[in-house]
Coordinates of C-alpha atoms in Angstrom, one line a residue:
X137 CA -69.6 -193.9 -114.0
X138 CA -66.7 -195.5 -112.4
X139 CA -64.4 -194.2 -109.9
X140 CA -61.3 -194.5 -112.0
X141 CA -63.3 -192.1 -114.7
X142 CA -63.9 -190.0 -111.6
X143 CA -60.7 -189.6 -110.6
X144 CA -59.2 -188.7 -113.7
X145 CA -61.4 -186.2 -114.3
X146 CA -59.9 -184.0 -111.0
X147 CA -60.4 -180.1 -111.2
X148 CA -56.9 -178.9 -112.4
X149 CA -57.7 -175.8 -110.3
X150 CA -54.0 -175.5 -109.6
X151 CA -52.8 -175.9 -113.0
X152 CA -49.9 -173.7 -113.6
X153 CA -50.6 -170.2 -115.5
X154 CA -46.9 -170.0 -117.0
X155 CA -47.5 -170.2 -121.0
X156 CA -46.7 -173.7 -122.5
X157 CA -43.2 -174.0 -122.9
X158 CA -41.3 -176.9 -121.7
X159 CA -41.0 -174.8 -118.4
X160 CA -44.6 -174.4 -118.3
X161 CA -45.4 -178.0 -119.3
X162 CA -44.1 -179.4 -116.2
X163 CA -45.6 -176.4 -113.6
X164 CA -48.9 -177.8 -114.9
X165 CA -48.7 -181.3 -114.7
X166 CA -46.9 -180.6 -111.2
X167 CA -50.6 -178.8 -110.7
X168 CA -52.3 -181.9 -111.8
X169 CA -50.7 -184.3 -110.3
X170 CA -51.6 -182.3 -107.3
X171 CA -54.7 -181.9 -107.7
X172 CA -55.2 -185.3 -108.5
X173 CA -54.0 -186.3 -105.4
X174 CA -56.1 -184.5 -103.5
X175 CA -59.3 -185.3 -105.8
X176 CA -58.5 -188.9 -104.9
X177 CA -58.2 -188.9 -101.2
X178 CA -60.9 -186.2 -100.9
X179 CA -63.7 -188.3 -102.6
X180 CA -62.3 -191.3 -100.5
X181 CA -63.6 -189.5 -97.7
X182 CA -66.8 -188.3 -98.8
X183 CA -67.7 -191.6 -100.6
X184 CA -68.7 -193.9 -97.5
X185 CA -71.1 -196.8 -98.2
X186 CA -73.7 -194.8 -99.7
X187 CA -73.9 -194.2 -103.7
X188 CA -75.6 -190.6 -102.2
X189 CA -72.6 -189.0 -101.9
X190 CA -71.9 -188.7 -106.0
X191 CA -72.3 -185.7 -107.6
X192 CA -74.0 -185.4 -111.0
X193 CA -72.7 -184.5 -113.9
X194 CA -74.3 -182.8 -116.7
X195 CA -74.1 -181.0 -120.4
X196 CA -75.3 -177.4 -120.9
X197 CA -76.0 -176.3 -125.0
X198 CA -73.8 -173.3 -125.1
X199 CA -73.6 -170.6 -127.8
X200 CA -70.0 -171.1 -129.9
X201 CA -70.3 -167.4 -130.5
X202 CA -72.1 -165.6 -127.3
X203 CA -71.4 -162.3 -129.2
X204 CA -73.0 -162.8 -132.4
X205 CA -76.8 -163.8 -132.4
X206 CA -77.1 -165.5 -136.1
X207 CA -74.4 -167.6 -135.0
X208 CA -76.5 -170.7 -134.3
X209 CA -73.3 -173.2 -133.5
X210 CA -73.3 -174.4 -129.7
X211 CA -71.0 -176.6 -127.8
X212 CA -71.8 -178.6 -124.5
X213 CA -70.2 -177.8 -121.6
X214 CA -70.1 -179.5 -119.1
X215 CA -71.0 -179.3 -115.6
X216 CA -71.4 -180.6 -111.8
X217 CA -73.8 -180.5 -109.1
X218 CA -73.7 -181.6 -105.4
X219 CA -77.3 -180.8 -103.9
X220 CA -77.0 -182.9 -100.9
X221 CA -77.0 -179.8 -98.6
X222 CA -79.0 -177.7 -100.7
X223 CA -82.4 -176.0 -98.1
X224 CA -84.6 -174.8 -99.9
X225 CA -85.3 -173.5 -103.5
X226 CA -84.2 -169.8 -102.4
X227 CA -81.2 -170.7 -101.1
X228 CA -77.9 -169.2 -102.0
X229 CA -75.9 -170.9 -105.0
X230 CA -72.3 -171.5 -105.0
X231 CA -70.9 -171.7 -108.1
X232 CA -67.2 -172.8 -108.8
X233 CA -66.0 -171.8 -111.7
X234 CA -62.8 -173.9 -114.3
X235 CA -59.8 -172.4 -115.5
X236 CA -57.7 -174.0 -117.8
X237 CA -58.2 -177.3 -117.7
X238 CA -60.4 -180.2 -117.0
X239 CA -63.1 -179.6 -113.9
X240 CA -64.0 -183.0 -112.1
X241 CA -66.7 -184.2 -109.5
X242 CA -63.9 -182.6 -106.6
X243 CA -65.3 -179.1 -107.7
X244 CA -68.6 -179.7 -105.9
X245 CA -67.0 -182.2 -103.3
X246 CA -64.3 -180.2 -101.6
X247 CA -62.8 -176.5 -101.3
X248 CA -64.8 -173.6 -100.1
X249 CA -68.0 -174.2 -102.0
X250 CA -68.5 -177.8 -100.5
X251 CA -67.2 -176.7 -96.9
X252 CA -69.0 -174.0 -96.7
X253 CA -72.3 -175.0 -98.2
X254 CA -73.9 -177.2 -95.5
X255 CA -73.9 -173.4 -92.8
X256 CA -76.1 -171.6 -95.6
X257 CA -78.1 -174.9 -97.8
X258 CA -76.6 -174.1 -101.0
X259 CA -76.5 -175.7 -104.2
X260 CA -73.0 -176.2 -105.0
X261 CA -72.5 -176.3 -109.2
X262 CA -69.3 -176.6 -111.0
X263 CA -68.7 -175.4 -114.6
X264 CA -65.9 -176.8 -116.7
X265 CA -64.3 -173.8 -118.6
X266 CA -64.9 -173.5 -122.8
X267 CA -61.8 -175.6 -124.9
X268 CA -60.7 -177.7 -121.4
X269 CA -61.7 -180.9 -120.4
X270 CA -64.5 -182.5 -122.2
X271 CA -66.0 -179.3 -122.7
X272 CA -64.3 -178.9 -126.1
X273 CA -66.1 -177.7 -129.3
X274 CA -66.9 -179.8 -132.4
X275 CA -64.1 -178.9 -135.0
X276 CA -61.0 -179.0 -133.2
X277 CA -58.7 -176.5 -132.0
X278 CA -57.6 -174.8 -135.0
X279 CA -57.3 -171.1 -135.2
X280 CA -60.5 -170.8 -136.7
X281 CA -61.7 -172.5 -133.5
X282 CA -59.7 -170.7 -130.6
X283 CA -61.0 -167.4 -131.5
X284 CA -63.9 -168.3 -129.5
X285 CA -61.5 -169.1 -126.5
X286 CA -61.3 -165.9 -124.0
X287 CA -62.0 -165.2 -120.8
X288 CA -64.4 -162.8 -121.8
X289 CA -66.4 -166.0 -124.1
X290 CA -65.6 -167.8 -120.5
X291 CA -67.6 -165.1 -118.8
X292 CA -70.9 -165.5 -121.2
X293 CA -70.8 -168.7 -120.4
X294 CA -71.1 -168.1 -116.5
X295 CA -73.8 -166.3 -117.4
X296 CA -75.7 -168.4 -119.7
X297 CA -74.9 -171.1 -117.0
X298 CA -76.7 -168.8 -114.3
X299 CA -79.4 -168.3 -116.4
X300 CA -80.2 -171.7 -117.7
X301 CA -79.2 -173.5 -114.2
X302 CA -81.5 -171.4 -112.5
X303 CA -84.5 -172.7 -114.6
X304 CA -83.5 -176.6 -114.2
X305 CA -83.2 -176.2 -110.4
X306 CA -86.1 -174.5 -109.6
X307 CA -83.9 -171.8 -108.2
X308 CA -85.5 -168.5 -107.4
X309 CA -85.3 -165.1 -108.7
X310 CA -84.0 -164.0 -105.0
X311 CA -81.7 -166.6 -104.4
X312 CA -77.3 -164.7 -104.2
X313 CA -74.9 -166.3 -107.2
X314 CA -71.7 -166.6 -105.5
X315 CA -68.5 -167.1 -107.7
X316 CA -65.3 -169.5 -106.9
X317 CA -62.0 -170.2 -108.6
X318 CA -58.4 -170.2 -107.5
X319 CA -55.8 -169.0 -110.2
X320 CA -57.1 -168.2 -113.5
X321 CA -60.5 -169.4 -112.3
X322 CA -60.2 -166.9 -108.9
X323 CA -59.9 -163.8 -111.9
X324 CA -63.1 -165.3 -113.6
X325 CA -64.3 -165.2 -110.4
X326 CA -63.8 -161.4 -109.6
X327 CA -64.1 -160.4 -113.4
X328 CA -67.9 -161.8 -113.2
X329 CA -68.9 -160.0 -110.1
X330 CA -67.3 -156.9 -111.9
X331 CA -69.1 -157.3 -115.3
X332 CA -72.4 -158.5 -114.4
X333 CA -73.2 -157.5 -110.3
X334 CA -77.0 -157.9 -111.0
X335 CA -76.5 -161.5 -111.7
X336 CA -73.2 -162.4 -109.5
X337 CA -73.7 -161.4 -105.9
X338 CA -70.7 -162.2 -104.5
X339 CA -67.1 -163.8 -105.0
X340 CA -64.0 -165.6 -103.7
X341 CA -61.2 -165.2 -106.0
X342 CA -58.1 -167.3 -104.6
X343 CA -54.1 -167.1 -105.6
X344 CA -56.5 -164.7 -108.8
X345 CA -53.6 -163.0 -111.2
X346 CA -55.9 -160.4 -112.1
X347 CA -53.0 -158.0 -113.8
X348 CA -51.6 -159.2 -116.9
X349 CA -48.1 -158.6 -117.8
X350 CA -45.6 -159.7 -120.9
X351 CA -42.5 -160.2 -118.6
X352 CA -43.6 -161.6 -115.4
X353 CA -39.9 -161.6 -113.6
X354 CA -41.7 -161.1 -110.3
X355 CA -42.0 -164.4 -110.4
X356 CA -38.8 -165.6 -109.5
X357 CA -37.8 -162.7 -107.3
X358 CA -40.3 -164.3 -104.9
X359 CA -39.5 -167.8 -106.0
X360 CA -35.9 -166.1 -104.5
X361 CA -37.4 -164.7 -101.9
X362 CA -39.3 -167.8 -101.0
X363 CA -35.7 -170.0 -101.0
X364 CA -34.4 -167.6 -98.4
X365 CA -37.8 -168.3 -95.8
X366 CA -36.9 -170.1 -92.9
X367 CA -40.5 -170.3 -92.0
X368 CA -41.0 -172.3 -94.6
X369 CA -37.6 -174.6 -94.7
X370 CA -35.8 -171.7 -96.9
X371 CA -32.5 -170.1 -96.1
X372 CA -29.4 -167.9 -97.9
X373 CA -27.6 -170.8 -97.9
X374 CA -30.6 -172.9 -100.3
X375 CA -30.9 -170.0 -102.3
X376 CA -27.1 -169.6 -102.6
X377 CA -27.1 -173.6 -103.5
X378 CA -29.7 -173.4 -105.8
X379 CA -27.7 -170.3 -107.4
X380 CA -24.4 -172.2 -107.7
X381 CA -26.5 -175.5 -109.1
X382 CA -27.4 -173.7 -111.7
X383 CA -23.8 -172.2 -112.4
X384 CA -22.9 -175.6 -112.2
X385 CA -25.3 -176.8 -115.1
X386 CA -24.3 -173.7 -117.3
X387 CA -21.1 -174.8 -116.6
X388 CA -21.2 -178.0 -118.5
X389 CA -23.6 -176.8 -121.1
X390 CA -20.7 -174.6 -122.4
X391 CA -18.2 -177.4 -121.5
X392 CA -20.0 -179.5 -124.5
X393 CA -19.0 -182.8 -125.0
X394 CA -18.6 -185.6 -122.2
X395 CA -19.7 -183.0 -119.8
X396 CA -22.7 -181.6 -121.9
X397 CA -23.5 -185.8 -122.7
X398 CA -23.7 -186.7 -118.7
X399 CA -25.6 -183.5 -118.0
X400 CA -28.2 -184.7 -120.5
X401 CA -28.3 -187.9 -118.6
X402 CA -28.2 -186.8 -115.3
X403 CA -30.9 -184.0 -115.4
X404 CA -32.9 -186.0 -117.6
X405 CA -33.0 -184.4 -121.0
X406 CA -35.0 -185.9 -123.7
X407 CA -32.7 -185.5 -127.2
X408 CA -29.3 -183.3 -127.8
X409 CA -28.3 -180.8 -126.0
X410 CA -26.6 -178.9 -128.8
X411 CA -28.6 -175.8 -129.9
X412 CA -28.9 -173.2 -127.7
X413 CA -32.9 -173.2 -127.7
X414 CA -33.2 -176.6 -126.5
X415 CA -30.5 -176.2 -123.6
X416 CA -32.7 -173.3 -123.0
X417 CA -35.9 -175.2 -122.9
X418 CA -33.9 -177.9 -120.0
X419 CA -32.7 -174.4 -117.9
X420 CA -36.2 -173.3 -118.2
X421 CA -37.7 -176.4 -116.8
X422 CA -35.2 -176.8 -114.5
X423 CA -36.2 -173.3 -113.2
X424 CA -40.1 -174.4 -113.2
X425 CA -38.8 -177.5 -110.9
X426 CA -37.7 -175.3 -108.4
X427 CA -40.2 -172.7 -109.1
X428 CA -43.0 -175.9 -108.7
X429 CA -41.8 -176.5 -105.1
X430 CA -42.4 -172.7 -103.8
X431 CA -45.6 -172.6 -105.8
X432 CA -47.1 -175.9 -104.2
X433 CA -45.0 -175.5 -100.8
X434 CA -46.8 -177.7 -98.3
X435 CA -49.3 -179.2 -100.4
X436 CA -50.8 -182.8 -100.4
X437 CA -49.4 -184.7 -103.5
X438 CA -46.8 -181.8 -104.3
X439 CA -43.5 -184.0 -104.9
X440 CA -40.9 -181.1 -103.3
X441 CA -41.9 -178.8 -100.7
X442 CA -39.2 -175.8 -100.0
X443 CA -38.1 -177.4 -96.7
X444 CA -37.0 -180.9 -98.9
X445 CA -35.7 -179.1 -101.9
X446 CA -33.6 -177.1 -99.5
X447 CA -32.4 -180.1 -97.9
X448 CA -31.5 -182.1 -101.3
X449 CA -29.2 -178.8 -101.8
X450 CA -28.0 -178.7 -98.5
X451 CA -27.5 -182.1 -98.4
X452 CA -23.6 -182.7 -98.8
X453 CA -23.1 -180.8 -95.8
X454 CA -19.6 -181.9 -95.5
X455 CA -18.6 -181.2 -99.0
X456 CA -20.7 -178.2 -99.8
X457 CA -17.9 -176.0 -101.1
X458 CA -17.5 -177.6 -104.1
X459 CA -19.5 -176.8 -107.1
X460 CA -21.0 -180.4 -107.8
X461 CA -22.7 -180.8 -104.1
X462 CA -25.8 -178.5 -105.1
X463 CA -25.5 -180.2 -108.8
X464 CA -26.1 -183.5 -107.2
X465 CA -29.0 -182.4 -105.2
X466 CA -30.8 -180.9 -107.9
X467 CA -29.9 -183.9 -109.9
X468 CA -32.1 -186.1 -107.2
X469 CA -34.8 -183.4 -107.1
X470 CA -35.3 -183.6 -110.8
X471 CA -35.4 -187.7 -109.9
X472 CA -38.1 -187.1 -107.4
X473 CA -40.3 -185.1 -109.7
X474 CA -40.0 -186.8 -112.8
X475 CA -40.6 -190.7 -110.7
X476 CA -43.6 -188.5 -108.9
X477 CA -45.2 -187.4 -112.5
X478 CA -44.0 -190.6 -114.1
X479 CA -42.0 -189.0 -116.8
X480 CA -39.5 -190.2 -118.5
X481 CA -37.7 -187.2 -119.3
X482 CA -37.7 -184.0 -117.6
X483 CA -37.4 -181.4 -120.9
X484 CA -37.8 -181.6 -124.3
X485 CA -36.3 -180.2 -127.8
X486 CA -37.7 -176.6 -128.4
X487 CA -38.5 -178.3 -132.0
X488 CA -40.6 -181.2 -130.0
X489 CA -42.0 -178.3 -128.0
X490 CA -43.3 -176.9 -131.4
X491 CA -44.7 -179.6 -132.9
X492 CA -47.0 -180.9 -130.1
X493 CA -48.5 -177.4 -129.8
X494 CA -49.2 -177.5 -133.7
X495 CA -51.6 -180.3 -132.7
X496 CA -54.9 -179.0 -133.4
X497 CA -57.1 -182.1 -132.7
X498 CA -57.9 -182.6 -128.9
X499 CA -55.8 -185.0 -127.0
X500 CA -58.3 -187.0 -124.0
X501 CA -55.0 -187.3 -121.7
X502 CA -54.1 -183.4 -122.1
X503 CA -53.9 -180.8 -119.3
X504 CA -54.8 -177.9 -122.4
X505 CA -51.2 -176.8 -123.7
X506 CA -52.3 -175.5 -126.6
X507 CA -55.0 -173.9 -125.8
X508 CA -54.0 -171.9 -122.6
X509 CA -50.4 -170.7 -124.6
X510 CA -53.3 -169.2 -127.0
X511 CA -54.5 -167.7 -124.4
X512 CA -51.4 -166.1 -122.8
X513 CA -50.6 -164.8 -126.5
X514 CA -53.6 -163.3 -126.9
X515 CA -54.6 -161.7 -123.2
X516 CA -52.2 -162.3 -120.5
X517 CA -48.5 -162.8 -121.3
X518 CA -47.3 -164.4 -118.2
X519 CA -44.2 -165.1 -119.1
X520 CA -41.7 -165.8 -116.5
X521 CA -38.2 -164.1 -117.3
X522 CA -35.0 -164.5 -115.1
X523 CA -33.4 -161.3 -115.9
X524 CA -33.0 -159.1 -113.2
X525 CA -30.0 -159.2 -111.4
X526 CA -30.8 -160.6 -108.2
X527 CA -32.3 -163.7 -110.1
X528 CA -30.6 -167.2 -108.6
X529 CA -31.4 -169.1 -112.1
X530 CA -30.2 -168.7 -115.5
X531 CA -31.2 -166.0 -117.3
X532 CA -32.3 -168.5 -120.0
X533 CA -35.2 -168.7 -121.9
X534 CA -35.0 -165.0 -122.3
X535 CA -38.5 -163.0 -123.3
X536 CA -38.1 -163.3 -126.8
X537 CA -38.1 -167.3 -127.1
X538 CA -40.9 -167.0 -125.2
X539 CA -42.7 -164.7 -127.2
X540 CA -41.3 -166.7 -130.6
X541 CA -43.7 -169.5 -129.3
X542 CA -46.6 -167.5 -130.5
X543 CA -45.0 -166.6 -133.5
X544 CA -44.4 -170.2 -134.5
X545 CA -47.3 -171.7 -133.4
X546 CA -50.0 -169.2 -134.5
X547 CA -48.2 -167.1 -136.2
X548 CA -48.7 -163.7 -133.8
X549 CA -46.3 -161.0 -133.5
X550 CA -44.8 -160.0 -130.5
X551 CA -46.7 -156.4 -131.0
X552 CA -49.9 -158.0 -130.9
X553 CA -49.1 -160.1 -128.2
X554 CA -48.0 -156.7 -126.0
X555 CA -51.1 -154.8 -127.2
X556 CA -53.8 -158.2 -126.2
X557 CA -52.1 -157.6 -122.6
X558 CA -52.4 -153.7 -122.4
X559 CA -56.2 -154.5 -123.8
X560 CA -56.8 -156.9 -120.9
X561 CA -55.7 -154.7 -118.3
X562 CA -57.6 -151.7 -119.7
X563 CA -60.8 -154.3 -119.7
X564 CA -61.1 -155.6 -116.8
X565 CA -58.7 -153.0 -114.8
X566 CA -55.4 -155.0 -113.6
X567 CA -55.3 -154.8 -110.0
X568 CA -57.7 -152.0 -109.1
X569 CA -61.0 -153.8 -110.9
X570 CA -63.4 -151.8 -108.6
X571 CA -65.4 -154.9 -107.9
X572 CA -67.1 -154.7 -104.5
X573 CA -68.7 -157.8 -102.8
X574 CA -65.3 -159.6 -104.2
X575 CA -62.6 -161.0 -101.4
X576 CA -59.6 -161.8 -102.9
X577 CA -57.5 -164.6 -101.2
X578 CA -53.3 -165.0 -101.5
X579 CA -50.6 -166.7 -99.7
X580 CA -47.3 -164.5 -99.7
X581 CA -45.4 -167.1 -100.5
X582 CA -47.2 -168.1 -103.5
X583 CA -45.0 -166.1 -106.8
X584 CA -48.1 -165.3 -108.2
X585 CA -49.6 -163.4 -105.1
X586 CA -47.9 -160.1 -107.1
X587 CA -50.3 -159.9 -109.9
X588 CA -53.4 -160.0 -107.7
X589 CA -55.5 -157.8 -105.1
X590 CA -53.5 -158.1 -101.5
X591 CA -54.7 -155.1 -99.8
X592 CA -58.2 -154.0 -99.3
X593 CA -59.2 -151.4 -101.8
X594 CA -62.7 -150.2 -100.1
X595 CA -64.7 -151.5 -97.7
X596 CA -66.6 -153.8 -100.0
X597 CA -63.4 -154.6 -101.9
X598 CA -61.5 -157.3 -99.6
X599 CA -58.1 -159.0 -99.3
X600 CA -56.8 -161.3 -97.2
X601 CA -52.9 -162.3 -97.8
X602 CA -51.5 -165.6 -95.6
X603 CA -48.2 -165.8 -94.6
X604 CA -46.5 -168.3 -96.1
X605 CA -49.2 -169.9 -98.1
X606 CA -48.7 -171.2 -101.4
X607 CA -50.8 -171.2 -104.4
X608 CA -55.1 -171.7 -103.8
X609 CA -53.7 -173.4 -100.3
X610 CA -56.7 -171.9 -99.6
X611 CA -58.8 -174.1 -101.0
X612 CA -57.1 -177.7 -100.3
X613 CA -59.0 -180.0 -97.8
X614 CA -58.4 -179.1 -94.6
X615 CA -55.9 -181.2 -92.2
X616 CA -55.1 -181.3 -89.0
X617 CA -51.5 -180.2 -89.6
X618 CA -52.7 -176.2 -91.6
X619 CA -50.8 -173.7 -89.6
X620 CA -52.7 -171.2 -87.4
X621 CA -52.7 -169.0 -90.5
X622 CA -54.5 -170.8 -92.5
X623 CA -56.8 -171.7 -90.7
X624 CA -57.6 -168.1 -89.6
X625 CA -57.8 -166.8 -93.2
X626 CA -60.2 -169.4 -93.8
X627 CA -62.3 -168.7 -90.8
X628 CA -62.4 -164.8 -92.4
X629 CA -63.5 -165.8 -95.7
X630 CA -66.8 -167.6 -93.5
X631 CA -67.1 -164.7 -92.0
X632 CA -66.9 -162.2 -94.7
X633 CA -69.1 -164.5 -96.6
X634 CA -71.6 -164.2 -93.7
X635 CA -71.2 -160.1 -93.5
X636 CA -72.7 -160.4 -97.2
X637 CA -75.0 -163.0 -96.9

């Protein structure tokens, strides 16, 4: 296996959750390109001159249909394993767990697991989720297909994993199953401790968005929030300039004409302007720029951080009461991002939108699109709105666009898409699960901190919230420049991990 393969195949584990939209298209290739990074300069590290460093990869046989015994279609999924610090066959077994999208070597390599698994021996396993990745059934991605994508198919899997690992390693009956996953993956995490405690002893769910919601405006009132921290680089007058940038742009969207023309130029726009869904889908991405840079604040490989967004809007100091100077500055921001991704364009025609996520056969270069906006119609809506009044953005794309996605490409009403998230919540209990032995791990600055567990619910039911952390910060390498926060919170998780152990 070469390294290039290796490095492509880096754990997307802070792949954005939004559902895929234009918006949402760039949050998670901001997450991969992230991620990425940090794959890349973490197995640098851990290479050295010896081959012995390399995890392994292998292929489980996996039921299609956990649920339905005559069902004899499997798929293989795949999976990693770093046993270089592993004791003794009874040792504990840290297993870190994909969300939606492709799982790479840097699961076993880096993070929690791989820190923390030399103090206790422990096998350290990664499992690539069900429809991501390489770990994508025979037959496409069709609708016939996705109805065996859920997190609750994700969660048989975990446990067909644990079952069938166990035998191949020679690990015994005795030895404690401890869950990982940051984002979707941290829910996993906490939802398999909850469903299946004899088999999962323990977990640590990071930046996990265990409530689902259909309008998730939270989001940018701490996005807001966020642009207003001066901890972080934030201040009223970068939230007021993001505000009046985005005044600016509505401004020459209605203008039409020479004005609409230079705007498609200037914030990179792929096609016309003209219809009001696709100068929705460039407002929306726009938003998920800005929203990108609080989401990854401070992050290896993130192109913006708060503190350099703030100053792009800031930047004309001596000319910042007219309305273009915060224009201009988001204008170069979009030009950092897009040269950092290596896109062309920044957004795309709604109609564009819709016809790549009609494309049922599975593209090797994808980050999932298709199949995690299935998901989000039918179990967690996450869809980030604009619409309360303190909002700094446009109000554009409003819910219903949103929820037309679904409609257009699978054909499910917005009724069905409101009860899948109500279901959800009932299922695995929103944000008072009732899982013990799970610690649930958020940085305050991170939008979606909101949806998850923040404050201990029992004794055996922990939180630990970082201020001003961004999303799964967590779980990035460690560096000599993490604030005394971080590096606290992570010193608790060793510790609570040792209370349980």
């Amino acid at each position: 296996m070469t390294i290039r393969r290796i490095l492509w195949l880096g754990p997307l584990l802070l792949a954005s959750l939004w559902g895929s939209s234009a918006p949402a298209s760039l949050l998670r290739r901001l997450g991969e390109h992230i991620q990425q990074f940090q794959e890349r300069s973490g197995l640098g590290l851990s290479l050295g001159p010896s081959p012995v460093a390399f995890p392994k990869e292998g292929w489980l046989e996996q039921p299609l249909d956990p649920f339905n015994a005559s069902d004899r279609r499997f798929f293989l999924q795949r999976y990693w394993v770093n046993d270089q610090h592993r004791a003794s066959q009874d040792g504990p077994v840290f297993l870190h767990l994909g969300g939606e999208g492709s799982l790479g070597p840097g699961s076993v390599m880096r993070g929690h697991p791989a820190t923390l698994a030399p103090v206790w021996g422990a096998l350290v396993i990664g499992l690539e989720h069900r429809f991501y990745g390489l770990s994508i059934p025979a037959g496409g991605l069709d609708m016939a297909q996705l109805r065996f994508l859920s997190s609750r198919h994700a969660l048989a899997d975990v446990i067909s994993a644990r079952l069938t690992l166990s035998r191949l390693f020679n690990v015994s009956s005795s030895s404690p199953w401890i869950c990982f996953g940051g984002s979707y993956a941290g829910s996993l995490a906490a939802w398999a401790r909850l469903k299946f405690p004899h088999l999962i002893f323990a977990s640590v769910a990071s930046s996990a968005p265990v409530r689902a919601v259909l309008d998730f405006s939270e989001y940018n009132n701490v996005v807001s929030r966020s642009l207003m921290n001066t901890a972080i680089g934030g201040s009223p007058e970068c939230r007021a300039a993001a505000s009046a940038a985005f005044a600016e742009v509505k401004r020459r969207l209605r203008a039409g004409g020479a004005a609409q023309a230079a705007l498609r130029a200037e914030m990179g726009a792929c096609g016309s302007l003209g219809r009001s869904e696709d100068q929705a889908e460039l407002l929306g991405t726009l938003q998920a720029l800005v929203g990108g840079a609080v989401q990854y604040d401070g992050q290896v490989g993130a192109p913006l951080s708060v503190r350099q967004l703030c100053g792009l809007l800031l930047g004309d100091r001596d000319n910042c009461s007219s309305p273009a100077a915060p224009y201009r500055g988001l204008r170069r921001a979009v030009q950092v991002v897009t040269r950092s991704l290596g896109q062309r364009c920044l957004s795309f025609s709604r109609a564009e939108t819709v016809t790549q996520l009609r494309v049922t056969e599975p593209q090797v270069s994808s980050v999932g699109d298709r199949q995690w906006l299935y998901q989000t119609c039918t179990e967690f809506g996450y869809y980030v709105t604009c619409e309360d009044p303190g909002c700094p953005f446009s109000q554009l794309p409003a819910l219903p666009s949103q929820l037309d996605l679904c409609e257009q490409v699978f054909g499910l009403s917005t009724s069905s898409i409101a009860k899948a998230v109500a279901q959800t919540n009932s299922y695995y209990g929103g944000q008072t699960p009732g899982a013990t032995q799970v610690l649930f791990v958020n940085g305050d600055t991170d939008p979606w901190h909101v949806l998850s567990v923040t404050q201990a619910l029992g004794p055996s039911e922990a939180a630990l919230l970082i201020p001003n952390a961004s999303h799964c910060l967590d779980m990035a390498p460690e560096r000599p420049s993490d604030p005394p926060s971080l590096r606290l919170a992570r010193q608790n998780i060793f510790q609570q991990l040792q209370t349980w152990l």
